[in-house]
Coordinates of C-alpha atoms in Angstrom, one line a residue:
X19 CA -60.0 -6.8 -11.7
X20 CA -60.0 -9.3 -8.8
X21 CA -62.1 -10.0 -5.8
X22 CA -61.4 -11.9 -3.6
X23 CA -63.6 -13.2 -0.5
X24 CA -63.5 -15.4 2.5
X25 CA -65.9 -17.0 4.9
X26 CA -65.6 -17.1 8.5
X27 CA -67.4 -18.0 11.6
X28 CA -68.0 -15.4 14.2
X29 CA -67.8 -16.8 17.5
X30 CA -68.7 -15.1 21.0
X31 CA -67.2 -15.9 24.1
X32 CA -68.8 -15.3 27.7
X33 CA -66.7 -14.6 30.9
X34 CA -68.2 -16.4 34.3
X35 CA -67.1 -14.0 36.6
X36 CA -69.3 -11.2 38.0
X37 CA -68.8 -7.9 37.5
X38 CA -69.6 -6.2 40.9
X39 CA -68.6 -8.0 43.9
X40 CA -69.9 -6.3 47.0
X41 CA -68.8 -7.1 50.8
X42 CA -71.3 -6.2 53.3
X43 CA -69.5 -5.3 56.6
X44 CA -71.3 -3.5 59.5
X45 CA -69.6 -2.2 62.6
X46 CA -71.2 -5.0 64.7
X47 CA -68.1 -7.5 62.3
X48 CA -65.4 -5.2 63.5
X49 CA -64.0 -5.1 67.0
X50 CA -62.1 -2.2 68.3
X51 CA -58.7 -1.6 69.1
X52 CA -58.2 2.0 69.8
X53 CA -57.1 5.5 68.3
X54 CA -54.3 7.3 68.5
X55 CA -53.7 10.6 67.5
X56 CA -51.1 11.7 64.6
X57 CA -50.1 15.6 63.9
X58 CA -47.6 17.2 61.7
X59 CA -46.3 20.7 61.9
X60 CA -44.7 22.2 58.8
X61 CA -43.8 25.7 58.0
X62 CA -44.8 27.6 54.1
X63 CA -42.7 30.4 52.8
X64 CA -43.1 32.5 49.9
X65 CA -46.5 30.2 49.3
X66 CA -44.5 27.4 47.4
X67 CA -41.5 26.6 49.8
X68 CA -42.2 23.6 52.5
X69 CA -40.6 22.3 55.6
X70 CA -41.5 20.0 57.3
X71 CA -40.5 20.7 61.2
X72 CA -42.2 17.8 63.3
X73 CA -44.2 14.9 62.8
X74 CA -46.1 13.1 66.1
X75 CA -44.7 15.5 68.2
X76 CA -41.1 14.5 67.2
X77 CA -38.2 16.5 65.2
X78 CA -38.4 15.5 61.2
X79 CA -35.6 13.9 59.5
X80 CA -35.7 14.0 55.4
X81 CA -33.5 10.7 55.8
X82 CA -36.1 8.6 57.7
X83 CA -39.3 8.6 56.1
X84 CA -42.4 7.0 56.7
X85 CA -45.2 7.7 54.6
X86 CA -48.6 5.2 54.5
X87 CA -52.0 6.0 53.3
X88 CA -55.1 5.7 55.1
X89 CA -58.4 5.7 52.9
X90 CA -61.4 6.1 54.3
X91 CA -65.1 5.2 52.6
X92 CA -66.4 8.3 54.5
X93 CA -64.5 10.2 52.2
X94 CA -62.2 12.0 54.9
X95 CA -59.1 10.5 53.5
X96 CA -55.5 11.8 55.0
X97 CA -53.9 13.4 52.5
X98 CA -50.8 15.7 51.9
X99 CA -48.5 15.9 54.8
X100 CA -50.5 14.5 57.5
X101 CA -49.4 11.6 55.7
X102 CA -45.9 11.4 57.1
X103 CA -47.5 11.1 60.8
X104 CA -50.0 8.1 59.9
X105 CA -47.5 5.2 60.5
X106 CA -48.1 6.1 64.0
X107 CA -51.2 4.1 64.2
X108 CA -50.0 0.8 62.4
X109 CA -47.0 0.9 64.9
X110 CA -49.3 0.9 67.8
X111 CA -51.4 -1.0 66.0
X112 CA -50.1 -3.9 63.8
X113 CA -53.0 -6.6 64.2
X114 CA -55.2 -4.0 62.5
X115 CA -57.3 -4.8 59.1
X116 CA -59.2 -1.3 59.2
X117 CA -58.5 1.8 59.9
X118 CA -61.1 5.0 60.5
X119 CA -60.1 8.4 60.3
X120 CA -62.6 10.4 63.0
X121 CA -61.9 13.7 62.3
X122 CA -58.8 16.1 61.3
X123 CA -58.1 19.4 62.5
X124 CA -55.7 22.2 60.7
X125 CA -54.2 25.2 62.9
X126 CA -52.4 28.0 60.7
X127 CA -50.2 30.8 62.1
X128 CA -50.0 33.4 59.5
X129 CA -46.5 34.8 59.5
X130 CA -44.9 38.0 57.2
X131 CA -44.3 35.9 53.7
X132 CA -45.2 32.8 55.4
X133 CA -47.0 30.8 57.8
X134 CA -47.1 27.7 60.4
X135 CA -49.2 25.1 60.1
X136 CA -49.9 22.1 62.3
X137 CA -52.2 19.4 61.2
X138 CA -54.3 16.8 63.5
X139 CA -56.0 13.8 63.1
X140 CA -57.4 11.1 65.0
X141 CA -57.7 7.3 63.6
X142 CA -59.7 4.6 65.2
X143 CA -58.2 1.3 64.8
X144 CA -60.4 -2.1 64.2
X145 CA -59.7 -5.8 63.3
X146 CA -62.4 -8.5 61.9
X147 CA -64.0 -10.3 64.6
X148 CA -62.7 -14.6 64.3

């Protein structure tokens, strides 16, 4: 019967870098651009089947998308369809570092096996002050 045994040295390392890094920005370090307004109007079938029908007012073509996503830290983030009519404001908007969704607003038809919905939101636009 053999044993067999080794020393080693156990070394620790330490990372220099912080762990939470925090940005404090108020309103008073933004300046204001404007808002625009963005809806999309979709039909639902059956519960499960989608179309899309119009997005800022406009017909909806499946072969030219634009999908972007606006996060808000309010929480009020545009998601699902609404979506598709976001790229609005960053067209009117380009210069833009921060975007602000104020409020959105859903309107539903009910329909026999279906139903129409149209979806609003308005987005205030903001860039950092120089």
């Amino acid at each position: 019967m053999a044993f067999m045994t080794s020393c080693g040295t156990v070394t620790k390392s330490s990372v220099f870098r912080p762990d939470d890094i925090r940005l404090n920005v108020g309103m008073e370090d933004l300046e204001y651009l404007g808002e625009t307004e963005v809806s999309v109007s979709y039909s639902v079938y059956l519960g499960f089947i989608s179309v899309t029908d119009k997005v800022n007012g406009e017909d909806y073509s499946y072969m030219d998308k634009k999908i972007i996503r606006i996060e808000s830290p309010a929480g009020n983030d545009m998601r699902g369809k609404i979506k598709k009519a976001a790229y609005k404001v960053v067209e009117e908007y380009p210069e833009a570092t921060y975007f602000m969704t104020v409020y959105t607003k859903t309107e539903v038809d009910r329909l026999f096996l279906g139903r129409e919905v149209t979806k609003t939101a308005k987005i205030r636009a903001y860039k950092f002050k120089n």
